[in-house]
Coordinates of C-alpha atoms in Angstrom, one line a residue:
X1 CA -5.5 1.9 4.0
X2 CA -7.5 1.5 0.8
X3 CA -7.7 -2.0 -0.6
X4 CA -8.9 -2.9 -4.1
X5 CA -10.3 -6.3 -5.1
X6 CA -11.2 -6.9 -8.8
X7 CA -13.4 -9.7 -10.0
X8 CA -15.6 -10.8 -12.9
X9 CA -12.9 -11.7 -15.5
X10 CA -12.9 -14.8 -17.5
X11 CA -12.7 -16.4 -20.9
X12 CA -15.1 -15.2 -23.5
X13 CA -15.4 -15.4 -27.3
X14 CA -15.0 -12.4 -29.5
X15 CA -18.3 -10.4 -29.5
X16 CA -19.2 -11.5 -26.0
X17 CA -19.6 -9.5 -22.8
X18 CA -18.3 -9.4 -19.3
X19 CA -19.0 -7.3 -16.3
X20 CA -16.0 -6.5 -14.0
X21 CA -16.4 -5.4 -10.4
X22 CA -14.1 -3.6 -8.1
X23 CA -14.6 -3.7 -4.4
X24 CA -12.9 -0.7 -2.7
X25 CA -12.5 -0.5 1.0
X26 CA -11.9 2.9 2.6
X27 CA -14.4 5.8 2.7
X28 CA -12.0 8.0 0.8
X29 CA -12.7 6.1 -2.4
X30 CA -16.2 7.7 -2.6
X31 CA -14.5 11.1 -2.9
X32 CA -12.2 10.1 -5.8
X33 CA -12.2 9.8 -9.5
X34 CA -11.8 6.0 -10.1
X35 CA -10.5 4.3 -13.2
X36 CA -10.3 0.9 -14.8
X37 CA -6.9 0.1 -16.2
X38 CA -5.5 -2.9 -18.2
X39 CA -2.2 -4.4 -18.8
X40 CA -1.6 -6.9 -21.6
X41 CA 1.5 -9.1 -21.7
X42 CA 4.6 -7.2 -22.6
X43 CA 2.7 -3.8 -22.6
X44 CA 2.4 -1.0 -20.1
X45 CA -0.6 -0.5 -18.0
X46 CA -3.1 1.8 -19.7
X47 CA -6.2 3.7 -18.6
X48 CA -9.4 2.3 -20.1
X49 CA -12.1 4.4 -18.5
X50 CA -12.6 6.7 -15.6
X51 CA -15.6 8.1 -13.6
X52 CA -15.8 11.1 -11.3
X53 CA -16.7 10.7 -7.6
X54 CA -20.4 11.5 -8.2
X55 CA -20.6 9.3 -11.3
X56 CA -21.7 12.3 -13.2
X57 CA -18.9 12.3 -15.7
X58 CA -17.1 9.5 -17.5
X59 CA -14.3 9.3 -20.0
X60 CA -13.1 6.4 -22.2
X61 CA -10.0 5.5 -24.1
X62 CA -10.7 5.6 -27.9
X63 CA -10.2 1.9 -28.2
X64 CA -13.2 1.1 -25.9
X65 CA -15.6 3.9 -26.7
X66 CA -19.0 2.7 -27.5
X67 CA -18.3 -0.8 -26.1
X68 CA -17.4 -0.4 -22.5
X69 CA -19.4 1.4 -19.7
X70 CA -18.0 2.4 -16.3
X71 CA -20.3 3.0 -13.4
X72 CA -20.0 3.1 -9.6
X73 CA -22.1 2.6 -6.5
X74 CA -20.5 4.6 -3.7
X75 CA -22.9 3.2 -1.1
X76 CA -21.4 -0.3 -1.8
X77 CA -17.8 1.0 -2.4
X78 CA -18.0 -0.5 -5.9
X79 CA -16.9 0.4 -9.4
X80 CA -18.0 -1.6 -12.4
X81 CA -17.0 -2.0 -16.0
X82 CA -19.5 -3.4 -18.4
X83 CA -17.6 -4.7 -21.5
X84 CA -19.5 -5.5 -24.6
X85 CA -18.4 -6.5 -28.1
X86 CA -15.2 -7.8 -26.8
X87 CA -12.3 -8.2 -29.1
X88 CA -9.1 -10.4 -28.8
X89 CA -7.1 -7.3 -28.3
X90 CA -9.0 -6.6 -25.1
X91 CA -7.2 -9.6 -23.6
X92 CA -5.4 -8.3 -20.5
X93 CA -5.4 -8.1 -16.7
X94 CA -7.8 -5.4 -15.6
X95 CA -7.3 -3.3 -12.5
X96 CA -9.2 -0.5 -10.8
X97 CA -7.6 2.3 -8.9
X98 CA -7.9 6.0 -7.9
X99 CA -6.9 8.1 -10.9
X100 CA -3.9 10.5 -10.5
X101 CA -3.1 9.3 -7.0
X102 CA -3.2 5.5 -7.1
X103 CA -3.0 3.4 -4.0
X104 CA -1.3 -0.1 -4.0
X105 CA -2.7 -2.1 -6.9
X106 CA -4.9 -5.1 -6.4
X107 CA -4.4 -8.5 -8.0
X108 CA -6.5 -7.6 -11.0
X109 CA -8.8 -9.9 -12.9
X110 CA -7.8 -11.7 -16.1
X111 CA -9.9 -11.1 -19.2
X112 CA -9.2 -13.4 -22.2
X113 CA -11.0 -13.0 -25.4
X114 CA -10.7 -15.8 -28.0
X115 CA -11.1 -15.3 -31.7

C-alpha cells in the first residue's frame, strides 16, 4: 500500500518561495511518473508538474512554468516542488501522487500566498 505524506507548505508573501516535499512509501513509486497537484477552494484539483521515474523528463502547467521546479530522490522515496515567485493565485492545497494511476490521496499541504 502506497502512502503519501506532503509537507513544507505555509504562509508566504507574494514573490516569496517555498519548497514542498512528498514522502512516498512503497518501492513501486520509484518506477512511476509522479506529479504535484493543487486544489484551490471551489476549484477542481489540477496537475501542476510531473516528473518521470528517472527524473530525466519534467513537464509543467503553463501557469507555473519558469517559477516551479519538480525533482525527485528515488533513494529517499521523495518528490519535491521548489516554488519561486509565488503569486496569490498559487494559494491552494498541494498534493503529490502517481500520474495516470493515482493511489489514495494524502492530506496535502496548505500553501497560502498573501498579496
